């Protein structure tokens, strides 16, 4: 099991809470709060790009 440091959950009103995490090897993780044993993982650089793209509105069509 990876040594993941999880951030506090990001929660929307009435929605699931998501958690972001990193490990010492430079991997990034996304999980639903309470289900951290079932995560998506990629590099921290990929996670950084995902967050930047979301902030830039590239996922607005999903809202």
CHARMM-style PDB file with segment names, atoms N, HN, CA, C and O in Angstrom:
ATOM      1  N   UNK     1       0.837  -1.175   0.000  1.00  0.00      PROA
ATOM      2  CA  UNK     1       0.000   0.000   0.000  1.00  0.00      PROA
ATOM      3  C   UNK     1       0.885   1.242   0.000  1.00  0.00      PROA
ATOM      4  O   UNK     1       1.891   1.296   0.708  1.00  0.00      PROA
ATOM      5  N   UNK     2       0.512   2.226  -0.787  1.00  0.00      PROA
ATOM      6  HN  UNK     2      -0.305   2.182  -1.363  1.00  0.00      PROA
ATOM      7  CA  UNK     2       1.278   3.457  -0.881  1.00  0.00      PROA
ATOM      8  C   UNK     2       1.178   4.260   0.415  1.00  0.00      PROA
ATOM      9  O   UNK     2       0.188   4.174   1.141  1.00  0.00      PROA
ATOM     10  N   UNK     3       2.225   5.045   0.691  1.00  0.00      PROA
ATOM     11  HN  UNK     3       3.030   5.116   0.101  1.00  0.00      PROA
ATOM     12  CA  UNK     3       2.240   5.938   1.853  1.00  0.00      PROA
ATOM     13  C   UNK     3       1.656   7.276   1.401  1.00  0.00      PROA
ATOM     14  O   UNK     3       2.398   8.199   1.065  1.00  0.00      PROA
ATOM     15  N   UNK     4       0.331   7.379   1.393  1.00  0.00      PROA
ATOM     16  HN  UNK     4      -0.272   6.629   1.666  1.00  0.00      PROA
ATOM     17  CA  UNK     4      -0.373   8.534   0.849  1.00  0.00      PROA
ATOM     18  C   UNK     4      -0.680   9.534   1.952  1.00  0.00      PROA
ATOM     19  O   UNK     4      -1.172   9.169   3.020  1.00  0.00      PROA
ATOM     20  N   UNK     5      -0.384  10.801   1.680  1.00  0.00      PROA
ATOM     21  HN  UNK     5       0.016  11.098   0.812  1.00  0.00      PROA
ATOM     22  CA  UNK     5      -0.771  11.894   2.560  1.00  0.00      PROA
ATOM     23  C   UNK     5      -1.991  12.541   1.935  1.00  0.00      PROA
ATOM     24  O   UNK     5      -1.893  13.166   0.879  1.00  0.00      PROA
ATOM     25  N   UNK     6      -3.141  12.395   2.581  1.00  0.00      PROA
ATOM     26  HN  UNK     6      -3.221  11.887   3.438  1.00  0.00      PROA
ATOM     27  CA  UNK     6      -4.406  12.911   2.054  1.00  0.00      PROA
ATOM     28  C   UNK     6      -4.660  14.320   2.557  1.00  0.00      PROA
ATOM     29  O   UNK     6      -4.403  14.626   3.721  1.00  0.00      PROA
ATOM     30  N   UNK     7      -5.167  15.179   1.678  1.00  0.00      PROA
ATOM     31  HN  UNK     7      -5.376  14.930   0.732  1.00  0.00      PROA
ATOM     32  CA  UNK     7      -5.622  16.520   2.042  1.00  0.00      PROA
ATOM     33  C   UNK     7      -7.015  16.399   2.665  1.00  0.00      PROA
ATOM     34  O   UNK     7      -7.649  15.348   2.585  1.00  0.00      PROA
ATOM     35  N   UNK     8      -7.476  17.472   3.277  1.00  0.00      PROA
ATOM     36  HN  UNK     8      -6.960  18.326   3.342  1.00  0.00      PROA
ATOM     37  CA  UNK     8      -8.845  17.500   3.795  1.00  0.00      PROA
ATOM     38  C   UNK     8      -9.816  17.344   2.625  1.00  0.00      PROA
ATOM     39  O   UNK     8      -9.503  17.774   1.515  1.00  0.00      PROA
ATOM     40  N   UNK     9     -10.979  16.744   2.845  1.00  0.00      PROA
ATOM     41  HN  UNK     9     -11.233  16.395   3.747  1.00  0.00      PROA
ATOM     42  CA  UNK     9     -11.937  16.534   1.754  1.00  0.00      PROA
ATOM     43  C   UNK     9     -12.461  17.843   1.161  1.00  0.00      PROA
ATOM     44  O   UNK     9     -12.632  18.842   1.860  1.00  0.00      PROA
ATOM     45  N   UNK    10     -12.708  17.804  -0.146  1.00  0.00      PROA
ATOM     46  HN  UNK    10     -12.569  16.992  -0.714  1.00  0.00      PROA
ATOM     47  CA  UNK    10     -13.385  18.885  -0.857  1.00  0.00      PROA
ATOM     48  C   UNK    10     -14.823  18.424  -1.044  1.00  0.00      PROA
ATOM     49  O   UNK    10     -15.076  17.420  -1.709  1.00  0.00      PROA
ATOM     50  N   UNK    11     -15.760  19.151  -0.462  1.00  0.00      PROA
ATOM     51  HN  UNK    11     -15.555  19.967   0.078  1.00  0.00      PROA
ATOM     52  CA  UNK    11     -17.156  18.725  -0.492  1.00  0.00      PROA
ATOM     53  C   UNK    11     -18.044  19.788  -1.128  1.00  0.00      PROA
ATOM     54  O   UNK    11     -17.936  20.975  -0.821  1.00  0.00      PROA
ATOM     55  N   UNK    12     -18.920  19.342  -2.016  1.00  0.00      PROA
ATOM     56  HN  UNK    12     -19.007  18.377  -2.266  1.00  0.00      PROA
ATOM     57  CA  UNK    12     -19.963  20.208  -2.545  1.00  0.00      PROA
ATOM     58  C   UNK    12     -21.220  19.976  -1.753  1.00  0.00      PROA
ATOM     59  O   UNK    12     -21.404  18.905  -1.175  1.00  0.00      PROA
ATOM     60  N   UNK    13     -22.091  20.964  -1.715  1.00  0.00      PROA
ATOM     61  HN  UNK    13     -21.942  21.834  -2.184  1.00  0.00      PROA
ATOM     62  CA  UNK    13     -23.328  20.831  -0.951  1.00  0.00      PROA
ATOM     63  C   UNK    13     -24.180  19.686  -1.500  1.00  0.00      PROA
ATOM     64  O   UNK    13     -24.599  19.720  -2.657  1.00  0.00      PROA
ATOM     65  N   UNK    14     -24.432  18.685  -0.680  1.00  0.00      PROA
ATOM     66  HN  UNK    14     -24.092  18.657   0.260  1.00  0.00      PROA
ATOM     67  CA  UNK    14     -25.252  17.547  -1.085  1.00  0.00      PROA
ATOM     68  C   UNK    14     -24.561  16.575  -2.023  1.00  0.00      PROA
ATOM     69  O   UNK    14     -25.206  15.673  -2.558  1.00  0.00      PROA
ATOM     70  N   UNK    15     -23.264  16.738  -2.233  1.00  0.00      PROA
ATOM     71  HN  UNK    15     -22.740  17.471  -1.798  1.00  0.00      PROA
ATOM     72  CA  UNK    15     -22.526  15.872  -3.152  1.00  0.00      PROA
ATOM     73  C   UNK    15     -21.485  15.051  -2.407  1.00  0.00      PROA
ATOM     74  O   UNK    15     -21.258  15.239  -1.212  1.00  0.00      PROA
ATOM     75  N   UNK    16     -20.869  14.156  -3.125  1.00  0.00      PROA
ATOM     76  HN  UNK    16     -21.053  14.003  -4.096  1.00  0.00      PROA
ATOM     77  CA  UNK    16     -19.778  13.375  -2.549  1.00  0.00      PROA
ATOM     78  C   UNK    16     -18.596  14.285  -2.250  1.00  0.00      PROA
ATOM     79  O   UNK    16     -18.416  15.326  -2.883  1.00  0.00      PROA
ATOM     80  N   UNK    17     -17.807  13.880  -1.289  1.00  0.00      PROA
ATOM     81  HN  UNK    17     -17.953  13.035  -0.774  1.00  0.00      PROA
ATOM     82  CA  UNK    17     -16.585  14.604  -0.953  1.00  0.00      PROA
ATOM     83  C   UNK    17     -15.405  13.865  -1.579  1.00  0.00      PROA
ATOM     84  O   UNK    17     -15.305  12.641  -1.499  1.00  0.00      PROA
ATOM     85  N   UNK    18     -14.521  14.632  -2.199  1.00  0.00      PROA
ATOM     86  HN  UNK    18     -14.603  15.626  -2.264  1.00  0.00      PROA
ATOM     87  CA  UNK    18     -13.343  14.052  -2.825  1.00  0.00      PROA
ATOM     88  C   UNK    18     -12.108  14.448  -2.047  1.00  0.00      PROA
ATOM     89  O   UNK    18     -12.054  15.516  -1.437  1.00  0.00      PROA
ATOM     90  N   UNK    19     -11.106  13.563  -2.076  1.00  0.00      PROA
ATOM     91  HN  UNK    19     -11.150  12.696  -2.571  1.00  0.00      PROA
ATOM     92  CA  UNK    19      -9.841  13.841  -1.412  1.00  0.00      PROA
ATOM     93  C   UNK    19      -8.712  13.723  -2.423  1.00  0.00      PROA
ATOM     94  O   UNK    19      -8.726  12.855  -3.296  1.00  0.00      PROA
ATOM     95  N   UNK    20      -7.737  14.609  -2.289  1.00  0.00      PROA
ATOM     96  HN  UNK    20      -7.726  15.314  -1.580  1.00  0.00      PROA
ATOM     97  CA  UNK    20      -6.527  14.571  -3.092  1.00  0.00      PROA
ATOM     98  C   UNK    20      -5.379  14.187  -2.174  1.00  0.00      PROA
ATOM     99  O   UNK    20      -5.346  14.572  -1.005  1.00  0.00      PROA
ATOM    100  N   UNK    21      -4.447  13.431  -2.714  1.00  0.00      PROA
ATOM    101  HN  UNK    21      -4.474  13.119  -3.664  1.00  0.00      PROA
ATOM    102  CA  UNK    21      -3.299  13.027  -1.918  1.00  0.00      PROA
ATOM    103  C   UNK    21      -2.050  12.912  -2.761  1.00  0.00      PROA
ATOM    104  O   UNK    21      -2.112  12.910  -3.991  1.00  0.00      PROA
ATOM    105  N   UNK    22      -0.928  12.816  -2.097  1.00  0.00      PROA
ATOM    106  HN  UNK    22      -0.878  12.817  -1.098  1.00  0.00      PROA
ATOM    107  CA  UNK    22       0.365  12.605  -2.747  1.00  0.00      PROA
ATOM    108  C   UNK    22       1.159  11.587  -1.946  1.00  0.00      PROA
ATOM    109  O   UNK    22       0.850  11.308  -0.788  1.00  0.00      PROA
ATOM    110  N   UNK    23       2.196  11.032  -2.590  1.00  0.00      PROA
ATOM    111  HN  UNK    23       2.446  11.258  -3.531  1.00  0.00      PROA
ATOM    112  CA  UNK    23       3.105  10.147  -1.874  1.00  0.00      PROA
ATOM    113  C   UNK    23       4.539  10.610  -2.106  1.00  0.00      PROA
ATOM    114  O   UNK    23       4.778  11.458  -2.965  1.00  0.00      PROA
ATOM    115  N   UNK    24       5.489  10.073  -1.361  1.00  0.00      PROA
ATOM    116  HN  UNK    24       5.295   9.384  -0.663  1.00  0.00      PROA
ATOM    117  CA  UNK    24       6.884  10.505  -1.481  1.00  0.00      PROA
ATOM    118  C   UNK    24       7.512  10.219  -2.850  1.00  0.00      PROA
ATOM    119  O   UNK    24       8.539  10.808  -3.187  1.00  0.00      PROA
ATOM    120  N   UNK    25       6.918   9.337  -3.630  1.00  0.00      PROA
ATOM    121  HN  UNK    25       6.084   8.859  -3.356  1.00  0.00      PROA
ATOM    122  CA  UNK    25       7.471   8.993  -4.940  1.00  0.00      PROA
ATOM    123  C   UNK    25       6.995   9.926  -6.053  1.00  0.00      PROA
ATOM    124  O   UNK    25       7.370   9.738  -7.210  1.00  0.00      PROA
ATOM    125  N   UNK    26       6.173  10.933  -5.722  1.00  0.00      PROA
ATOM    126  HN  UNK    26       5.869  11.086  -4.782  1.00  0.00      PROA
ATOM    127  CA  UNK    26       5.717  11.893  -6.716  1.00  0.00      PROA
ATOM    128  C   UNK    26       4.439  11.510  -7.428  1.00  0.00      PROA
ATOM    129  O   UNK    26       4.171  11.996  -8.527  1.00  0.00      PROA
ATOM    130  N   UNK    27       3.647  10.646  -6.817  1.00  0.00      PROA
ATOM    131  HN  UNK    27       3.865  10.251  -5.924  1.00  0.00      PROA
ATOM    132  CA  UNK    27       2.358  10.260  -7.388  1.00  0.00      PROA
ATOM    133  C   UNK    27       1.242  11.090  -6.766  1.00  0.00      PROA
ATOM    134  O   UNK    27       1.328  11.491  -5.605  1.00  0.00      PROA
ATOM    135  N   UNK    28       0.193  11.345  -7.548  1.00  0.00      PROA
ATOM    136  HN  UNK    28       0.124  11.020  -8.491  1.00  0.00      PROA
ATOM    137  CA  UNK    28      -0.985  12.035  -7.062  1.00  0.00      PROA
ATOM    138  C   UNK    28      -2.152  11.071  -7.012  1.00  0.00      PROA
ATOM    139  O   UNK    28      -2.213  10.122  -7.793  1.00  0.00      PROA
ATOM    140  N   UNK    29      -3.089  11.312  -6.086  1.00  0.00      PROA
ATOM    141  HN  UNK    29      -3.040  12.083  -5.451  1.00  0.00      PROA
ATOM    142  CA  UNK    29      -4.217  10.409  -5.875  1.00  0.00      PROA
ATOM    143  C   UNK    29      -5.503  11.209  -5.746  1.00  0.00      PROA
ATOM    144  O   UNK    29      -5.501  12.320  -5.216  1.00  0.00      PROA
ATOM    145  N   UNK    30      -6.605  10.641  -6.233  1.00  0.00      PROA
ATOM    146  HN  UNK    30      -6.607   9.738  -6.663  1.00  0.00      PROA
ATOM    147  CA  UNK    30      -7.948  11.189  -6.056  1.00  0.00      PROA
ATOM    148  C   UNK    30      -8.823  10.046  -5.571  1.00  0.00      PROA
ATOM    149  O   UNK    30      -8.796   8.950  -6.131  1.00  0.00      PROA
ATOM    150  N   UNK    31      -9.610  10.311  -4.514  1.00  0.00      PROA
ATOM    151  HN  UNK    31      -9.632  11.202  -4.060  1.00  0.00      PROA
ATOM    152  CA  UNK    31     -10.519   9.290  -3.981  1.00  0.00      PROA
ATOM    153  C   UNK    31     -11.763   9.972  -3.429  1.00  0.00      PROA
ATOM    154  O   UNK    31     -11.753  11.167  -3.133  1.00  0.00      PROA
ATOM    155  N   UNK    32     -12.823   9.201  -3.296  1.00  0.00      PROA
ATOM    156  HN  UNK    32     -12.831   8.230  -3.536  1.00  0.00      PROA
ATOM    157  CA  UNK    32     -14.011   9.666  -2.591  1.00  0.00      PROA
ATOM    158  C   UNK    32     -13.721   9.530  -1.100  1.00  0.00      PROA
ATOM    159  O   UNK    32     -13.206   8.505  -0.653  1.00  0.00      PROA
ATOM    160  N   UNK    33     -14.053  10.567  -0.334  1.00  0.00      PROA
ATOM    161  HN  UNK    33     -14.471  11.399  -0.697  1.00  0.00      PROA
ATOM    162  CA  UNK    33     -13.808  10.528   1.107  1.00  0.00      PROA
ATOM    163  C   UNK    33     -14.486   9.303   1.711  1.00  0.00      PROA
ATOM    164  O   UNK    33     -15.658   9.032   1.448  1.00  0.00      PROA
ATOM    165  N   UNK    34     -13.741   8.577   2.513  1.00  0.00      PROA
ATOM    166  HN  UNK    34     -12.789   8.797   2.727  1.00  0.00      PROA
ATOM    167  CA  UNK    34     -14.237   7.353   3.125  1.00  0.00      PROA
ATOM    168  C   UNK    34     -13.938   6.110   2.299  1.00  0.00      PROA
ATOM    169  O   UNK    34     -14.134   4.987   2.764  1.00  0.00      PROA
ATOM    170  N   UNK    35     -13.464   6.314   1.070  1.00  0.00      PROA
ATOM    171  HN  UNK    35     -13.305   7.226   0.692  1.00  0.00      PROA
ATOM    172  CA  UNK    35     -13.112   5.188   0.195  1.00  0.00      PROA
ATOM    173  C   UNK    35     -11.680   5.359  -0.328  1.00  0.00      PROA
ATOM    174  O   UNK    35     -11.396   5.076  -1.492  1.00  0.00      PROA
ATOM    175  N   UNK    36     -10.796   5.820   0.541  1.00  0.00      PROA
ATOM    176  HN  UNK    36     -11.027   6.050   1.486  1.00  0.00      PROA
ATOM    177  CA  UNK    36      -9.427   6.108   0.141  1.00  0.00      PROA
ATOM    178  C   UNK    36      -8.642   4.875  -0.302  1.00  0.00      PROA
ATOM    179  O   UNK    36      -7.571   4.999  -0.896  1.00  0.00      PROA
ATOM    180  N   UNK    37      -9.172   3.692  -0.014  1.00  0.00      PROA
ATOM    181  HN  UNK    37     -10.042   3.591   0.469  1.00  0.00      PROA
ATOM    182  CA  UNK    37      -8.513   2.468  -0.466  1.00  0.00      PROA
ATOM    183  C   UNK    37      -8.820   2.183  -1.941  1.00  0.00      PROA
ATOM    184  O   UNK    37      -8.239   1.268  -2.525  1.00  0.00      PROA
ATOM    185  N   UNK    38      -9.731   2.962  -2.549  1.00  0.00      PROA
ATOM    186  HN  UNK    38     -10.202   3.705  -2.074  1.00  0.00      PROA
ATOM    187  CA  UNK    38     -10.110   2.809  -3.960  1.00  0.00      PROA
ATOM    188  C   UNK    38      -9.860   4.147  -4.646  1.00  0.00      PROA
ATOM    189  O   UNK    38     -10.754   4.992  -4.699  1.00  0.00      PROA
ATOM    190  N   UNK    39      -8.660   4.344  -5.169  1.00  0.00      PROA
ATOM    191  HN  UNK    39      -7.934   3.658  -5.126  1.00  0.00      PROA
ATOM    192  CA  UNK    39      -8.267   5.640  -5.698  1.00  0.00      PROA
ATOM    193  C   UNK    39      -7.814   5.562  -7.154  1.00  0.00      PROA
ATOM    194  O   UNK    39      -7.484   4.499  -7.678  1.00  0.00      PROA
ATOM    195  N   UNK    40      -7.812   6.738  -7.780  1.00  0.00      PROA
ATOM    196  HN  UNK    40      -8.080   7.602  -7.355  1.00  0.00      PROA
ATOM    197  CA  UNK    40      -7.176   6.920  -9.085  1.00  0.00      PROA
ATOM    198  C   UNK    40      -5.794   7.475  -8.804  1.00  0.00      PROA
ATOM    199  O   UNK    40      -5.624   8.263  -7.875  1.00  0.00      PROA
ATOM    200  N   UNK    41      -4.816   7.084  -9.580  1.00  0.00      PROA
ATOM    201  HN  UNK    41      -4.954   6.443 -10.335  1.00  0.00      PROA
ATOM    202  CA  UNK    41      -3.476   7.605  -9.357  1.00  0.00      PROA
ATOM    203  C   UNK    41      -2.788   7.917 -10.676  1.00  0.00      PROA
ATOM    204  O   UNK    41      -3.021   7.261 -11.691  1.00  0.00      PROA
ATOM    205  N   UNK    42      -1.947   8.922 -10.636  1.00  0.00      PROA
ATOM    206  HN  UNK    42      -1.758   9.455  -9.811  1.00  0.00      PROA
ATOM    207  CA  UNK    42      -1.099   9.328 -11.755  1.00  0.00      PROA
ATOM    208  C   UNK    42       0.016  10.169 -11.142  1.00  0.00      PROA
ATOM    209  O   UNK    42       0.128  10.251  -9.918  1.00  0.00      PROA
ATOM    210  N   UNK    43       0.823  10.780 -11.963  1.00  0.00      PROA
ATOM    211  HN  UNK    43       0.732  10.713 -12.957  1.00  0.00      PROA
ATOM    212  CA  UNK    43       1.900  11.610 -11.438  1.00  0.00      PROA
ATOM    213  C   UNK    43       1.338  12.897 -10.835  1.00  0.00      PROA
ATOM    214  O   UNK    43       0.229  13.314 -11.166  1.00  0.00      PROA
ATOM    215  N   UNK    44       2.111  13.518  -9.952  1.00  0.00      PROA
ATOM    216  HN  UNK    44       3.013  13.179  -9.683  1.00  0.00      PROA
ATOM    217  CA  UNK    44       1.704  14.800  -9.387  1.00  0.00      PROA
ATOM    218  C   UNK    44       1.563  15.816 -10.522  1.00  0.00      PROA
ATOM    219  O   UNK    44       0.677  16.669 -10.476  1.00  0.00      PROA
ATOM    220  N   UNK    45       2.429  15.736 -11.540  1.00  0.00      PROA
ATOM    221  HN  UNK    45       3.149  15.043 -11.577  1.00  0.00      PROA
ATOM    222  CA  UNK    45       2.333  16.647 -12.685  1.00  0.00      PROA
ATOM    223  C   UNK    45       0.989  16.484 -13.399  1.00  0.00      PROA
ATOM    224  O   UNK    45       0.378  17.475 -13.798  1.00  0.00      PROA
ATOM    225  N   UNK    46       0.532  15.255 -13.561  1.00  0.00      PROA
ATOM    226  HN  UNK    46       1.029  14.450 -13.237  1.00  0.00      PROA
ATOM    227  CA  UNK    46      -0.763  15.011 -14.201  1.00  0.00      PROA
ATOM    228  C   UNK    46      -1.893  15.549 -13.338  1.00  0.00      PROA
ATOM    229  O   UNK    46      -2.845  16.128 -13.863  1.00  0.00      PROA
ATOM    230  N   UNK    47      -1.807  15.370 -12.026  1.00  0.00      PROA
ATOM    231  HN  UNK    47      -1.035  14.899 -11.600  1.00  0.00      PROA
ATOM    232  CA  UNK    47      -2.816  15.903 -11.113  1.00  0.00      PROA
ATOM    233  C   UNK    47      -2.831  17.427 -11.180  1.00  0.00      PROA
ATOM    234  O   UNK    47      -3.897  18.042 -11.201  1.00  0.00      PROA
ATOM    235  N   UNK    48      -1.643  18.034 -11.214  1.00  0.00      PROA
ATOM    236  HN  UNK    48      -0.777  17.534 -11.197  1.00  0.00      PROA
ATOM    237  CA  UNK    48      -1.534  19.490 -11.313  1.00  0.00      PROA
ATOM    238  C   UNK    48      -2.190  19.991 -12.599  1.00  0.00      PROA
ATOM    239  O   UNK    48      -2.904  20.994 -12.578  1.00  0.00      PROA
ATOM    240  N   UNK    49      -1.955  19.300 -13.720  1.00  0.00      PROA
ATOM    241  HN  UNK    49      -1.375  18.485 -13.738  1.00  0.00      PROA
ATOM    242  CA  UNK    49      -2.558  19.669 -15.002  1.00  0.00      PROA
ATOM    243  C   UNK    49      -4.073  19.531 -14.946  1.00  0.00      PROA
ATOM    244  O   UNK    49      -4.789  20.402 -15.439  1.00  0.00      PROA
ATOM    245  N   UNK    50      -4.571  18.449 -14.352  1.00  0.00      PROA
ATOM    246  HN  UNK    50      -3.988  17.741 -13.951  1.00  0.00      PROA
ATOM    247  CA  UNK    50      -6.010  18.241 -14.213  1.00  0.00      PROA
ATOM    248  C   UNK    50      -6.650  19.394 -13.447  1.00  0.00      PROA
ATOM    249  O   UNK    50      -7.665  19.940 -13.879  1.00  0.00      PROA
ATOM    250  N   UNK    51      -6.065  19.764 -12.320  1.00  0.00      PROA
ATOM    251  HN  UNK    51      -5.240  19.320 -11.969  1.00  0.00      PROA
ATOM    252  CA  UNK    51      -6.615  20.845 -11.502  1.00  0.00      PROA
ATOM    253  C   UNK    51      -6.574  22.168 -12.264  1.00  0.00      PROA
ATOM    254  O   UNK    51      -7.545  22.924 -12.238  1.00  0.00      PROA
ATOM    255  N   UNK    52      -5.468  22.455 -12.938  1.00  0.00      PROA
ATOM    256  HN  UNK    52      -4.679  21.840 -12.959  1.00  0.00      PROA
ATOM    257  CA  UNK    52      -5.356  23.696 -13.715  1.00  0.00      PROA
ATOM    258  C   UNK    52      -6.396  23.736 -14.832  1.00  0.00      PROA
ATOM    259  O   UNK    52      -7.008  24.777 -15.068  1.00  0.00      PROA
ATOM    260  N   UNK    53      -6.600  22.618 -15.517  1.00  0.00      PROA
ATOM    261  HN  UNK    53      -6.103  21.772 -15.325  1.00  0.00      PROA
ATOM    262  CA  UNK    53      -7.587  22.564 -16.595  1.00  0.00      PROA
ATOM    263  C   UNK    53      -9.009  22.753 -16.060  1.00  0.00      PROA
ATOM    264  O   UNK    53      -9.819  23.436 -16.687  1.00  0.00      PROA
ATOM    265  N   UNK    54      -9.313  22.160 -14.918  1.00  0.00      PROA
ATOM    266  HN  UNK    54      -8.655  21.605 -14.409  1.00  0.00      PROA
ATOM    267  CA  UNK    54     -10.633  22.341 -14.315  1.00  0.00      PROA
ATOM    268  C   UNK    54     -10.825  23.804 -13.939  1.00  0.00      PROA
ATOM    269  O   UNK    54     -11.881  24.381 -14.196  1.00  0.00      PROA
ATOM    270  N   UNK    55      -9.800  24.408 -13.327  1.00  0.00      PROA
ATOM    271  HN  UNK    55      -8.942  23.939 -13.117  1.00  0.00      PROA
ATOM    272  CA  UNK    55      -9.894  25.817 -12.958  1.00  0.00      PROA
ATOM    273  C   UNK    55     -10.054  26.707 -14.180  1.00  0.00      PROA
ATOM    274  O   UNK    55     -10.680  27.764 -14.089  1.00  0.00      PROA
ATOM    275  N   UNK    56      -9.505  26.306 -15.317  1.00  0.00      PROA
ATOM    276  HN  UNK    56      -8.997  25.448 -15.391  1.00  0.00      PROA
ATOM    277  CA  UNK    56      -9.591  27.088 -16.547  1.00  0.00      PROA
ATOM    278  C   UNK    56     -10.928  26.896 -17.268  1.00  0.00      PROA
ATOM    279  O   UNK    56     -11.172  27.516 -18.303  1.00  0.00      PROA
ATOM    280  N   UNK    57     -11.793  26.033 -16.718  1.00  0.00      PROA
ATOM    281  HN  UNK    57     -11.594  25.529 -15.877  1.00  0.00      PROA
ATOM    282  CA  UNK    57     -13.112  25.852 -17.279  1.00  0.00      PROA
ATOM    283  C   UNK    57     -13.236  24.740 -18.282  1.00  0.00      PROA
ATOM    284  O   UNK    57     -14.282  24.609 -18.919  1.00  0.00      PROA
ATOM    285  N   UNK    58     -12.210  23.930 -18.451  1.00  0.00      PROA
ATOM    286  HN  UNK    58     -11.361  24.036 -17.934  1.00  0.00      PROA
ATOM    287  CA  UNK    58     -12.249  22.877 -19.465  1.00  0.00      PROA
ATOM    288  C   UNK    58     -13.200  21.737 -19.120  1.00  0.00      PROA
ATOM    289  O   UNK    58     -13.464  20.887 -19.970  1.00  0.00      PROA
ATOM    290  N   UNK    59     -13.717  21.698 -17.905  1.00  0.00      PROA
ATOM    291  HN  UNK    59     -13.502  22.388 -17.214  1.00  0.00      PROA
ATOM    292  CA  UNK    59     -14.690  20.663 -17.530  1.00  0.00      PROA
ATOM    293  C   UNK    59     -16.068  21.259 -17.249  1.00  0.00      PROA
ATOM    294  O   UNK    59     -16.953  20.562 -16.753  1.00  0.00      PROA
ATOM    295  N   UNK    60     -16.254  22.530 -17.560  1.00  0.00      PROA
ATOM    296  HN  UNK    60     -15.535  23.096 -17.964  1.00  0.00      PROA
ATOM    297  CA  UNK    60     -17.532  23.187 -17.273  1.00  0.00      PROA
ATOM    298  C   UNK    60     -18.709  22.510 -17.963  1.00  0.00      PROA
ATOM    299  O   UNK    60     -19.835  22.574 -17.469  1.00  0.00      PROA
ATOM    300  N   UNK    61     -18.469  21.876 -19.078  1.00  0.00      PROA
ATOM    301  HN  UNK    61     -17.554  21.824 -19.480  1.00  0.00      PROA
ATOM    302  CA  UNK    61     -19.564  21.197 -19.797  1.00  0.00      PROA
ATOM    303  C   UNK    61     -20.120  20.013 -19.000  1.00  0.00      PROA
ATOM    304  O   UNK    61     -21.191  19.502 -19.327  1.00  0.00      PROA
ATOM    305  N   UNK    62     -19.415  19.579 -17.974  1.00  0.00      PROA
ATOM    306  HN  UNK    62     -18.545  19.994 -17.708  1.00  0.00      PROA
ATOM    307  CA  UNK    62     -19.884  18.475 -17.141  1.00  0.00      PROA
ATOM    308  C   UNK    62     -20.816  18.946 -16.030  1.00  0.00      PROA
ATOM    309  O   UNK    62     -21.445  18.131 -15.356  1.00  0.00      PROA
ATOM    310  N   UNK    63     -20.904  20.247 -15.842  1.00  0.00      PROA
ATOM    311  HN  UNK    63     -20.393  20.909 -16.390  1.00  0.00      PROA
ATOM    312  CA  UNK    63     -21.727  20.794 -14.756  1.00  0.00      PROA
ATOM    313  C   UNK    63     -23.161  20.962 -15.191  1.00  0.00      PROA
ATOM    314  OT1 UNK    63     -23.996  21.410 -14.405  1.00  0.00      PROA
TER     315      UNK     63
END
